[in-house]
Coordinates of C-alpha atoms (C1' of nucleotides) in Angstrom, one line a residue:
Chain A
X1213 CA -103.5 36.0 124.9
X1214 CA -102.2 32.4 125.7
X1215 CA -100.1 32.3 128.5
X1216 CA -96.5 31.1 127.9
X1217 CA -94.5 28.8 129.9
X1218 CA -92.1 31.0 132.0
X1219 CA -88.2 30.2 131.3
X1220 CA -85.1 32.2 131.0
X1221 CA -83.0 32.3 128.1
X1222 CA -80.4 29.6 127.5
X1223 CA -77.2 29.3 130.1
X1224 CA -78.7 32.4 132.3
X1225 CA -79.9 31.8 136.0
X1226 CA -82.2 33.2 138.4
X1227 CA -80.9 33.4 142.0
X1228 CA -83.0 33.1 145.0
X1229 CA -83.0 34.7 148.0
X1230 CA -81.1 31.6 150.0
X1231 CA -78.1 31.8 146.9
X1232 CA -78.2 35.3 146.5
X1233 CA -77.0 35.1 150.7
X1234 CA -74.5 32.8 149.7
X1235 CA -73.2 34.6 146.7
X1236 CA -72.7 37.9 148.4
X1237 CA -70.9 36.1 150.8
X1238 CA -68.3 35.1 148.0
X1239 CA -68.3 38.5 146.7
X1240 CA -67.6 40.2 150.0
X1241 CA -65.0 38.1 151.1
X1242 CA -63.3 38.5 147.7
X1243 CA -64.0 42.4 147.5
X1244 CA -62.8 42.5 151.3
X1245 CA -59.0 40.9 150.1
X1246 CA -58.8 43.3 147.2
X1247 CA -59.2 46.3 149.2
X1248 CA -57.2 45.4 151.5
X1249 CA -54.2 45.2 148.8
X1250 CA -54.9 48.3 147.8
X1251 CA -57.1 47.7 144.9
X1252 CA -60.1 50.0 144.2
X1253 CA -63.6 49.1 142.6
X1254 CA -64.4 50.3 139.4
X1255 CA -67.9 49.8 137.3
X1256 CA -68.0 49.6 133.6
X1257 CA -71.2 49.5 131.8
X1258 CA -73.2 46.6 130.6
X1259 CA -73.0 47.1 126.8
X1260 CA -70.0 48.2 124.6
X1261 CA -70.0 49.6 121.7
X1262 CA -69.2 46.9 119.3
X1263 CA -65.9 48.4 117.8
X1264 CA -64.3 48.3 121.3
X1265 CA -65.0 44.3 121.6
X1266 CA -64.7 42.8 118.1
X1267 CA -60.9 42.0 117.3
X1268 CA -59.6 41.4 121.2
X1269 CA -60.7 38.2 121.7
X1270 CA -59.7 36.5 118.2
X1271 CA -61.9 35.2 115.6
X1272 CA -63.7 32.3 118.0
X1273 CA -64.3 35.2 120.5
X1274 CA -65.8 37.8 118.1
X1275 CA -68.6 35.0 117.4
X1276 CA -69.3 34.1 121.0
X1277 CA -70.0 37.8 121.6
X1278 CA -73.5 39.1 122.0
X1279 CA -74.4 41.9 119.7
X1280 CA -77.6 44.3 120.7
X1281 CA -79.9 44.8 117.2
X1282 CA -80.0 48.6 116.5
X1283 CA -83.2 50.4 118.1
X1284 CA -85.7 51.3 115.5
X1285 CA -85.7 50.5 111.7
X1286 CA -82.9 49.0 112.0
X1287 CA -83.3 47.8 108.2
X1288 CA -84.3 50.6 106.6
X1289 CA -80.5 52.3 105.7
X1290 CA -79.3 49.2 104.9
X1291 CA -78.6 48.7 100.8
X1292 CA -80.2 45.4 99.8
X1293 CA -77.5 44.1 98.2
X1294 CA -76.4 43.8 101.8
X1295 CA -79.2 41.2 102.5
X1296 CA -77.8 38.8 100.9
X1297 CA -77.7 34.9 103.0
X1298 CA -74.3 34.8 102.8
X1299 CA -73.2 38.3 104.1
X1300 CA -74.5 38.0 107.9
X1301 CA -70.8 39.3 109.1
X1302 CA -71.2 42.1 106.7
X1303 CA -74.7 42.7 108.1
X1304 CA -73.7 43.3 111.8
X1305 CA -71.7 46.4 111.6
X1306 CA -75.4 47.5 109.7
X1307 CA -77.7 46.8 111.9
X1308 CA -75.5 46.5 115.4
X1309 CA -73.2 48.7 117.0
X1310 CA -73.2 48.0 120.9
X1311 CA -72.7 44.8 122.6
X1312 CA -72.8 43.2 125.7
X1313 CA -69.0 43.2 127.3
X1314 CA -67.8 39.8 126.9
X1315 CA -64.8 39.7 129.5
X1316 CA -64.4 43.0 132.2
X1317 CA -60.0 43.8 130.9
X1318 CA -60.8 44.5 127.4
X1319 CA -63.3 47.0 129.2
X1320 CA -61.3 47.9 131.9
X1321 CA -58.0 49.0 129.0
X1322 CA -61.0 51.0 127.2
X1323 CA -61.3 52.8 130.8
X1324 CA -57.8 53.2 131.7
X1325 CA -57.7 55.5 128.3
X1326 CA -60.7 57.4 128.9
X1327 CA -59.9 58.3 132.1
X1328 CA -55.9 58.0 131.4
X1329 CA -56.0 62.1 132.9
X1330 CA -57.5 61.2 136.3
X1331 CA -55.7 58.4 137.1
X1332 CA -52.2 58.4 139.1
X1333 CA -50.0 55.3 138.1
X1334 CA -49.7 52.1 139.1
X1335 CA -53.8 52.0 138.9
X1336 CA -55.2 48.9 140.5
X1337 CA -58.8 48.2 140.2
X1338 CA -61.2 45.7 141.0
X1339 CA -64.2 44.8 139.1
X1340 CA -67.2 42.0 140.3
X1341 CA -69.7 42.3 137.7
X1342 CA -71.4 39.5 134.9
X1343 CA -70.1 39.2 131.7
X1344 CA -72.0 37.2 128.6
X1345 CA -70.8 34.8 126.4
X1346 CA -72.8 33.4 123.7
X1347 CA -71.4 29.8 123.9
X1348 CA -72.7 26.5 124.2
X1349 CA -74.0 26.3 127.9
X1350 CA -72.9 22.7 130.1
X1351 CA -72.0 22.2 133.3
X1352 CA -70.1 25.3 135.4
X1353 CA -70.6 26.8 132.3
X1354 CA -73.1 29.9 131.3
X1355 CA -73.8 32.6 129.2
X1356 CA -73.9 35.0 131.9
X1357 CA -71.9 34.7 134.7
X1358 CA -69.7 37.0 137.0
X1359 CA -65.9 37.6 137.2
X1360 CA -64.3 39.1 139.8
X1361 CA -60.9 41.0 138.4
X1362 CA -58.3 42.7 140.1
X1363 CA -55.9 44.4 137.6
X1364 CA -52.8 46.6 138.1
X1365 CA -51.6 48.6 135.3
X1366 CA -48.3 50.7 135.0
X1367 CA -46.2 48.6 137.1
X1368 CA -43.7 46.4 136.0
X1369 CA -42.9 44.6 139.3
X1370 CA -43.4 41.7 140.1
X1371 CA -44.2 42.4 143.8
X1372 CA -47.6 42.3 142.1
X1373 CA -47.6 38.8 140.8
X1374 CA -46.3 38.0 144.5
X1375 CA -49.2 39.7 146.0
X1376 CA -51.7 37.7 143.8
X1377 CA -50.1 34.8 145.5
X1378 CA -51.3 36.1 148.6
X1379 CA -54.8 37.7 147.7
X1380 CA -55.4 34.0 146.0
X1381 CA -54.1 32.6 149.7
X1382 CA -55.6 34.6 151.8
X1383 CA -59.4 34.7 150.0
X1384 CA -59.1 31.0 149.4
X1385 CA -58.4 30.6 153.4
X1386 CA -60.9 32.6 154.5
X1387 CA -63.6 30.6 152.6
X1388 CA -62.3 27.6 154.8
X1389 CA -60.5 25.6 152.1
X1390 CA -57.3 24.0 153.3
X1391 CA -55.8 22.0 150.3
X1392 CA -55.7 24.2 147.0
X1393 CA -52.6 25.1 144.3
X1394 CA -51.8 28.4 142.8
X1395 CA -50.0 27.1 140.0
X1396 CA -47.4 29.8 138.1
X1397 CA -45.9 29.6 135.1
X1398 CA -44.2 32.4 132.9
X1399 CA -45.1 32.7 129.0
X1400 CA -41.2 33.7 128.9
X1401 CA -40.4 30.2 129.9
X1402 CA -42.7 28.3 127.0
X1403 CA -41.7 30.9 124.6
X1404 CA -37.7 29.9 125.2
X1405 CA -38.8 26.1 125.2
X1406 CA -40.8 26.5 121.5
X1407 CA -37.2 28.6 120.6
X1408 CA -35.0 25.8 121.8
X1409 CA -36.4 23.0 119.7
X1410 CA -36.7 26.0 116.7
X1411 CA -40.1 26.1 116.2
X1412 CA -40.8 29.6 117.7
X1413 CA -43.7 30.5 115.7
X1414 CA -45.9 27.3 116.9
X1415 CA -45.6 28.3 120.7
X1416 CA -49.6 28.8 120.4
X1417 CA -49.9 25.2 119.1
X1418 CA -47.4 24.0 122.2
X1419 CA -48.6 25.6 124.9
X1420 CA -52.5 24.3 123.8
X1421 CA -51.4 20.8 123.7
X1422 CA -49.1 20.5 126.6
X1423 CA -51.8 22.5 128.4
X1424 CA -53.7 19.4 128.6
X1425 CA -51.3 17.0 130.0
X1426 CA -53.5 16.0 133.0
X1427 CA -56.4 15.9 130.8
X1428 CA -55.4 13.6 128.0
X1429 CA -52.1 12.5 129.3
X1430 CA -48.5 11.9 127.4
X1431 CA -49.9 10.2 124.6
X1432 CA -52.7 12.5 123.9
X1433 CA -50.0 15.5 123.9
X1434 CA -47.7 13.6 122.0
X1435 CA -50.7 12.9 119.2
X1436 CA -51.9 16.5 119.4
X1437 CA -48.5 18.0 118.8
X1438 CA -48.1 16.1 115.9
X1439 CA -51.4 17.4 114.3
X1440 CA -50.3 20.8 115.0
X1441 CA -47.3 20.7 112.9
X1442 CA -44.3 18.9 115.4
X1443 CA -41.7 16.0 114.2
X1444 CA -40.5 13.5 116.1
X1445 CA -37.2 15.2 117.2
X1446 CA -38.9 18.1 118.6
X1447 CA -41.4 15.9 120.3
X1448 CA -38.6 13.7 121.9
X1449 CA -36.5 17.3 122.9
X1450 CA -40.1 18.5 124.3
X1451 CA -40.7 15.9 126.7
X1452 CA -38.5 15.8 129.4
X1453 CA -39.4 19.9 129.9
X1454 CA -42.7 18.9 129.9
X1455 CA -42.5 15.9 132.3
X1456 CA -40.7 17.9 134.8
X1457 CA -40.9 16.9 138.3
X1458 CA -39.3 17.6 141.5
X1459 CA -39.8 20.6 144.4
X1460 CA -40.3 23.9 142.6
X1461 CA -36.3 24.5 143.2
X1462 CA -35.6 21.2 141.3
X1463 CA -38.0 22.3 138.6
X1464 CA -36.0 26.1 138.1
X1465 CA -32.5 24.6 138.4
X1466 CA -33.1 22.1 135.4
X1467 CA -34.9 24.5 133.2
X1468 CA -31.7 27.0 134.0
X1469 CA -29.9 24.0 132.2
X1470 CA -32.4 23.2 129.2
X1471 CA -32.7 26.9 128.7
X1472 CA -29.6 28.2 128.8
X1473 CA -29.4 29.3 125.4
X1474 CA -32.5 31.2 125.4
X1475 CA -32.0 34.7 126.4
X1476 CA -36.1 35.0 126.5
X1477 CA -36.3 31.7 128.8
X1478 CA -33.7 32.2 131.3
X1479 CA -35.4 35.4 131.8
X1480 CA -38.7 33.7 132.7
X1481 CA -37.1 31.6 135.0
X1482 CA -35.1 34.7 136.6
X1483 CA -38.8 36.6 137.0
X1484 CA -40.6 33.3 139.0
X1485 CA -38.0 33.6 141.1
X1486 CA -38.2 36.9 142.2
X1487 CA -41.5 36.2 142.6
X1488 CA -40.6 33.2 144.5
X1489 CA -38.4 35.9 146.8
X1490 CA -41.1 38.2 147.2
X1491 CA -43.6 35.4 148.3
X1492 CA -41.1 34.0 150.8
X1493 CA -40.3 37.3 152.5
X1494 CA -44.4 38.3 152.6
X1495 CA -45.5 35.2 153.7
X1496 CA -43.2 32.2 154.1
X1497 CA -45.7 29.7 154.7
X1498 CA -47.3 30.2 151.8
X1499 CA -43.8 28.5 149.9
X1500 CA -42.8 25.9 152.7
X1501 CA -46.5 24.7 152.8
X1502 CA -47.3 21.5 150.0
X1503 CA -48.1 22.1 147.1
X1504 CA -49.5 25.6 147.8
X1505 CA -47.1 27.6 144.8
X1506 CA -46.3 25.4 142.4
X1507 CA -44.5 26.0 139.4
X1508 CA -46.0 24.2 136.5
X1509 CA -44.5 24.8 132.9
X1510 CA -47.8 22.8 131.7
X1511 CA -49.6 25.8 132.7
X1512 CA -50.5 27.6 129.6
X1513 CA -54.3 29.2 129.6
X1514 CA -55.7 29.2 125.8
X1515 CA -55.2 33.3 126.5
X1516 CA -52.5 34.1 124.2
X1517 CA -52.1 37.6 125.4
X1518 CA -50.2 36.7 128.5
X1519 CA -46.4 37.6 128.3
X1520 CA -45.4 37.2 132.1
X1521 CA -46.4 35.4 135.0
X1522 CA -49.5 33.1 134.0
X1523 CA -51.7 31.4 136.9
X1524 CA -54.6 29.5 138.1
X1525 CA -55.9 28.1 141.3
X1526 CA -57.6 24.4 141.7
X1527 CA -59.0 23.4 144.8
X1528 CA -58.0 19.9 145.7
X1529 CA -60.8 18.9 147.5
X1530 CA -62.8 18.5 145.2
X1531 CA -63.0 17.8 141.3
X1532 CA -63.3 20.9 139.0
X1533 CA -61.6 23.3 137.0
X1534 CA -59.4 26.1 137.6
X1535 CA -61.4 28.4 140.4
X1536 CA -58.8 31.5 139.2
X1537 CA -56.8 32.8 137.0
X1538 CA -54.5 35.4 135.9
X1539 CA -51.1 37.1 134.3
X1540 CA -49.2 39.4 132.8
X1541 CA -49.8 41.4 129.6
X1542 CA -48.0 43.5 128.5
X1543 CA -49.4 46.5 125.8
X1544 CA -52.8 46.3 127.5
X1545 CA -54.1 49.6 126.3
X1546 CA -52.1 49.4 122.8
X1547 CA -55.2 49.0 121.1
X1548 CA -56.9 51.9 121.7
X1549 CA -53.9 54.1 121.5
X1550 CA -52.4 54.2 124.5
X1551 CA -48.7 52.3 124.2
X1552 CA -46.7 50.9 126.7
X1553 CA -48.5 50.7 129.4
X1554 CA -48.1 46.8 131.1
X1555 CA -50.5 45.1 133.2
X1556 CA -51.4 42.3 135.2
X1557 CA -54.6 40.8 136.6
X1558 CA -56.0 37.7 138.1
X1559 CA -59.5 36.4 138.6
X1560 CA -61.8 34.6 141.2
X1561 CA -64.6 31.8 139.5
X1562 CA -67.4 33.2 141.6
X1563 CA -69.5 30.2 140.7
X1564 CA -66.9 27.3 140.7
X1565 CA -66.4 28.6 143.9
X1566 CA -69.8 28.5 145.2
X1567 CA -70.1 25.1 143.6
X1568 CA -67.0 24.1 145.8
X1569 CA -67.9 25.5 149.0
X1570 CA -71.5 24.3 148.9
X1571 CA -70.4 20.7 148.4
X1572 CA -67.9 21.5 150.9
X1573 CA -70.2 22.7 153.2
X1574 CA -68.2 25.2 154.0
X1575 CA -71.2 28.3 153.6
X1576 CA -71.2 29.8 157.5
X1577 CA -74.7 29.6 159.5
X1578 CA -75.0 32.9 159.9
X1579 CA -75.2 33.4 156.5
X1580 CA -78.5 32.4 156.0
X1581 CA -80.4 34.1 158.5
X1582 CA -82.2 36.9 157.2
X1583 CA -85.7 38.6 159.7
X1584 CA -84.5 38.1 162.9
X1585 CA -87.9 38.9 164.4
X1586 CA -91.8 38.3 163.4
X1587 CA -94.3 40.7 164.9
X1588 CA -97.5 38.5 165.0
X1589 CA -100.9 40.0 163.8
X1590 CA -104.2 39.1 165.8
X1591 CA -106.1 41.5 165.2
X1592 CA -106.3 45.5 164.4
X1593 CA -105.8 46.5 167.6
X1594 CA -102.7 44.3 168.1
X1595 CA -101.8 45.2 164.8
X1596 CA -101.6 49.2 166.3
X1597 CA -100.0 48.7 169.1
X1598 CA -97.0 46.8 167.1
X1599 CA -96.3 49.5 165.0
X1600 CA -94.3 51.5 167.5
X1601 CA -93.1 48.0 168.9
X1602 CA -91.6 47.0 165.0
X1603 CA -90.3 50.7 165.1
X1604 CA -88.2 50.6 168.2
X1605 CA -86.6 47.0 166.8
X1606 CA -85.8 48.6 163.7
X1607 CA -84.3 51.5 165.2
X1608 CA -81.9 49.2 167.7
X1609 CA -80.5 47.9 164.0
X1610 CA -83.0 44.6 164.8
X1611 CA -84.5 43.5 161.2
X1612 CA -88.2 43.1 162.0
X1613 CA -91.3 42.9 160.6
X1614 CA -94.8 42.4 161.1
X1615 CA -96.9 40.4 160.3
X1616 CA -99.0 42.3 157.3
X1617 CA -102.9 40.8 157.9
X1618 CA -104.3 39.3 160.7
X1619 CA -104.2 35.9 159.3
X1620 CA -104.2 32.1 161.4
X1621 CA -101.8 32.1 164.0
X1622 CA -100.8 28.7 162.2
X1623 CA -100.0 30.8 159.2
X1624 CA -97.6 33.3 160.2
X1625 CA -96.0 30.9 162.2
X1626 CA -95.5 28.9 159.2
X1627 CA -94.3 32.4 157.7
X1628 CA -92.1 32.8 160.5
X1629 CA -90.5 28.9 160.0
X1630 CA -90.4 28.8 156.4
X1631 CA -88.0 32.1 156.5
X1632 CA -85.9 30.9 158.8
X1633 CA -87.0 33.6 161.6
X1634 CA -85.5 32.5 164.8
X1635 CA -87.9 34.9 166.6
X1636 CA -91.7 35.6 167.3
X1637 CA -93.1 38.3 169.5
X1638 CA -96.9 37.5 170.3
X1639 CA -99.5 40.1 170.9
X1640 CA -102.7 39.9 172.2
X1641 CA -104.9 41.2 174.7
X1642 CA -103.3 39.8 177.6
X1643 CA -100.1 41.4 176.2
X1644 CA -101.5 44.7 175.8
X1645 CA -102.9 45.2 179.2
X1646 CA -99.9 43.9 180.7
X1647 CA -97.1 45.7 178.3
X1648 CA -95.5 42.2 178.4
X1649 CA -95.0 40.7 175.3
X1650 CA -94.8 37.2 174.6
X1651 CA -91.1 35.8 172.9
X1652 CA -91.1 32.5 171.5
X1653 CA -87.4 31.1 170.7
X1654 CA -88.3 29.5 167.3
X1655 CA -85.6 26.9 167.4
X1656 CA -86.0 25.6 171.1
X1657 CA -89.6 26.7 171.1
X1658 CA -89.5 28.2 174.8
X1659 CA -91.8 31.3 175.0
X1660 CA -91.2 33.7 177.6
X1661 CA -93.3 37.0 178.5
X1662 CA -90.5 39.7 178.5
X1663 CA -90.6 43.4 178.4
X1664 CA -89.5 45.1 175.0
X1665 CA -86.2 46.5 176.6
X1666 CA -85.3 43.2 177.9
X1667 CA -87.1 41.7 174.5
X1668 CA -84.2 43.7 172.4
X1669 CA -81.4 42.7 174.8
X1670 CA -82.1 39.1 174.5
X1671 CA -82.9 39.3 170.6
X1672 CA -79.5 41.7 170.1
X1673 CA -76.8 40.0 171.5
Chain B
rG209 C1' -69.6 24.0 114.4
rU210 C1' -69.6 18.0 115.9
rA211 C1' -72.0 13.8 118.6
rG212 C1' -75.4 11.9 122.2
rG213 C1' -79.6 12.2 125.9
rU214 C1' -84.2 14.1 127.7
rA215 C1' -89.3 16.3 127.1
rU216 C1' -95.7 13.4 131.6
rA217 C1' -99.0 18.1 137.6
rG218 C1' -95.8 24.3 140.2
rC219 C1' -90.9 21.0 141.1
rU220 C1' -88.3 15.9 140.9
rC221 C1' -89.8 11.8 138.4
rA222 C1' -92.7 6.6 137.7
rG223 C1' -95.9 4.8 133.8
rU224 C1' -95.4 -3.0 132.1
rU225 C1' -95.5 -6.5 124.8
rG226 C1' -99.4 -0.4 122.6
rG227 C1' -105.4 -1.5 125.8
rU228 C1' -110.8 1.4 130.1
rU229 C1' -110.8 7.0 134.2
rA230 C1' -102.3 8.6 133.4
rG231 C1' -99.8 7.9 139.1
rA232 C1' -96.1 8.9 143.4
rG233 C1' -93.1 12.2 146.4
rC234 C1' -92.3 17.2 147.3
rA235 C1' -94.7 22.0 147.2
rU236 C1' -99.5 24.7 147.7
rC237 C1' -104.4 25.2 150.0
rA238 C1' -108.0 23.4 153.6
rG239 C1' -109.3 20.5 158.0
rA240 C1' -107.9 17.7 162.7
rU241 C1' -106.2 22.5 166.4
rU242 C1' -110.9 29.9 167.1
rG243 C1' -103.4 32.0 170.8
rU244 C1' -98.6 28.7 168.4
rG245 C1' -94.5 26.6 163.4
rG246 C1' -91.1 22.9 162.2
rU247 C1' -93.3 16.2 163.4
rU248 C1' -98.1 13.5 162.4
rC249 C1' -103.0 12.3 160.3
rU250 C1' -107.2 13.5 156.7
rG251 C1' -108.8 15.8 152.4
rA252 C1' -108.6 19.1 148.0
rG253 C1' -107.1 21.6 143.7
rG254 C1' -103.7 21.1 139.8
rG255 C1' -102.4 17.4 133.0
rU256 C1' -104.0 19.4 125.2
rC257 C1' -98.4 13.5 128.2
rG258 C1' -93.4 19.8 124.2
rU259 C1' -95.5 20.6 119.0
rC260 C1' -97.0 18.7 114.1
rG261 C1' -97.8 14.5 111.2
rG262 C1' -97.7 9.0 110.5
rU263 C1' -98.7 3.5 111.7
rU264 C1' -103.0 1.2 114.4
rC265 C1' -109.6 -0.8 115.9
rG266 C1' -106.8 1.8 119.8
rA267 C1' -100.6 5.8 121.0
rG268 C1' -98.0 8.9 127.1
rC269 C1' -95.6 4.3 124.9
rC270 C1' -93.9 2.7 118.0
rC271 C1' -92.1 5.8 113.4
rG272 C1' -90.8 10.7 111.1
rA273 C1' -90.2 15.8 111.5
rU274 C1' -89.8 20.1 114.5
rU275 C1' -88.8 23.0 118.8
rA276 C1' -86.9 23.5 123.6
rC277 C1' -83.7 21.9 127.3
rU278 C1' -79.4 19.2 128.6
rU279 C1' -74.4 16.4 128.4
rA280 C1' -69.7 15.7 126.1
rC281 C1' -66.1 17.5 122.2
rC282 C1' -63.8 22.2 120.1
rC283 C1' -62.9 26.6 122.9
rC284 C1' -63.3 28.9 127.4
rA285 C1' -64.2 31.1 133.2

RNA sequence: GUAGGUAUAGCUCAGUUGGUUAGAGCAUCAGAUUGUGGUUCUGAGGGUCGUCGGUUCGAGCCCGAUUACUUACCCCA
């Protein structure tokens, strides 16, 4: 058989043992802040059945899902006529009917009416598991990767948009980062603007194009909105709403004025801030410090099943996209039959974020350590008396091993280096008659003869 | 879907107007050093130059096709 050069498919990664301490780092910390808010972790499975994905995501999503070819003959039922080149949408339902779960909230609605008997209302779960898209991979950009959700469905208020304010504060401070924005928006808000210059039913087409103000700047809106359907007058009423500046007060008060006629608008503009309220009495320092909350009626998220509160996070330290993101929706469930029943989410970019903090170098020390101590190997009989040496480490909560042949000293100490193992414990014949074992400090490289009591102490601490 | 870029050792990459036996660093292994790593020195192994075809006396280099990877756009996290 020839051999074949080893890869991994398109946009997927392998993560070594060094990232894999890093990621679970981000993970924990994240899962840590959700707990403590009273959020509760859920699993959903890998694959879906195809029916429950196709439909959620819109027409662009339905293609960027991966479907899972039927086991077996998974030709033979299906009429030829079927076959034809042109029918290959007509062909999936034939020959595919599970699919890898492309986002973790149409999965997580799906579970809220399975289990709809079991659970007591407001439900707030958490999820940190990979999802797969079958896009075009680039940078910070994969076809499998991780999100970490925290949803709460059956609650209306908004103290939970106030307390995603403070799960995104709190997790983002504990990672170290000092200068980041949770920018807020509120769909009611664009939805009264898109009523007040009348075009109501092109609110998609606004919020894309003024969502990419600080991408392609005022002209570039300005051109896109006129692609998309906008005249002149309704361009020239748009901009000063989207130029808005001021303190987040400043910002409110003027769209009180421009919005005044929209029952729907003034609305949003009531629910930021009560949010606003909420924030301040939880954590005042979240809304007195700079740029921390920011309202931003730019804000839009290509999701167009927000109806709420909308946010994301960017770090300011460095350049790259949003590191979260969240909102409101209401009719979660609606789909699969369960009505009414509102929700509201945000999520972590586990990888942005590792992307940040490792440039950052904001990943702690400790992180990386892994053995703490390396059981040399001379010989057999060395190798026999360690055993019950490696035991008694093991048992004081001390990750040890030992050393598995009796290879060149030079060897396993490379071992020992290579890993990062900031201990050694020698053992040879001097050792064994004497019941005093020889530790060498890796890092200063000081080796003292200690006794294994005093051996643990020192090693524990 | 649209438009670029790249493909040479396990990894990151050099490789002159086309010219003999294709190189470096890192990594690996061995030795200097039979009880001591991270530094140093010496040596070794490792290549169908992505694949197929064309031009040429001669192709890693030029041309065409193809595949893979990659970057940007659309969209998204």
């Amino acid at each position: 058989m020839a051999t074949i050069k080893p890869s991994v498919p398109k946009g997927t990664r392998d993560f070594s043992p060094s990232e894999m301490v890093k990621r679970n780092y981000i993970f924990d910390t994240i899962k840590s802040v959700f707990r403590k808010f009273g959020y509760q972790e859920i699993q959903t499975p890998s694959m879906e059945n195809l029916n429950t994905l196709t439909g959620k995501y819109g027409d662009e999503g339905d293609k960027l899902i991966f479907k899972i070819l039927n086991s077996g003959d998974y030709l033979a039922k299906v009429k030829p006529e079927k076959l034809s080149p042109d029918n290959s949408n007509g062909l999936i339902s034939e020959i595919s009917e599970k699919a890898l779960r492309y986002d973790l909230t149409v999965p997580f609605a799906r579970y809220v009416v399975m289990h709809q008997n079991e659970i007591s209302f407001p439900f707030k779960r958490f999820q940190i598991q990979p999802v797969w898209r079958a896009d075009r991979p680039q940078r910070g950009r994969y076809r499998e990767f991780y999100q970490c959700d925290a949803d709460v469905v059956g609650s209306e208020s908004l103290l939970n948009e106030a307390e995603f304010v403070l799960i995104y504060n709190e997790a983002l401070s504990k990672f170290g980062l000092k200068d980041f924005t949770i920018k807020i928006n509120n769909r009611k808000i664009l939805s009264g603007i898109a009523e007040i210059i009348g075009k109501p039913e092109l609110i998609v087409d606004m919020t894309v194009a003024i969502d990419k103000l600080d991408k392609i700047g005022l002209d570039g809106v300005v051109k896109e909105l006129v692609e998309r359907g906008f005249t002149e007058t309704d361009i020239e009423k748009l901009k000063p709403v989207i130029l808005l500046e001021g303190s987040n007060e400043e910002k409110l008060e003027s769209l009180k004025g421009v919005l005044q006629t929209s029952e729907t608008g003034l609305k949003g503009v009531a629910e930021i801030e009560t949010i606003f309220n909420y924030v301040s009495a939880l954590n005042a320092e979240i809304l007195s410090s700079n740029r921390r909350l920011e309202l931003d009626i730019t804000l839009a998220r290509g999701l167009n099943y927000y109806t709420g509160a909308i946010f994301e996070v960017k770090t300011n330290e460095v350049a790259m996209g949003s590191i979260g993101g969240g909102g409101r929706y209401d009719d979660l469930t609606g789909m699969f039959g369960l009505k009414n029943l509102t929700g509201a989410g945000i999520s972590f970019g586990a990888d942005r974020i590792y992307d940040v903090l490792e440039e950052l170098k904001l990943f702690p020390e400790s992180a990386e350590e892994t053995t703490k101590v390396l059981i040399s190997n001379f010989d057999p009989e060395a190798e026999a008396y360690a055993l019950p040496v490696l035991q008694q480490l093991r048992a004081e909560g001390i990750a040890a091993e030992l050393y598995p042949s009796s290879a060149k000293l030079k060897k396993q100490m490379g071992y020992a280096d290579g890993k990062n193992i900031p201990y050694v414990i020698l053992i040879g014949s001097d050792e064994i008659q004497s019941g005093e074992l020889s530790l060498k400090d890796m890092k200063s490289g000081e080796q003292q003869k200690l006794r294994i009591e005093e051996i643990i102490k020192k090693v524990k601490h």
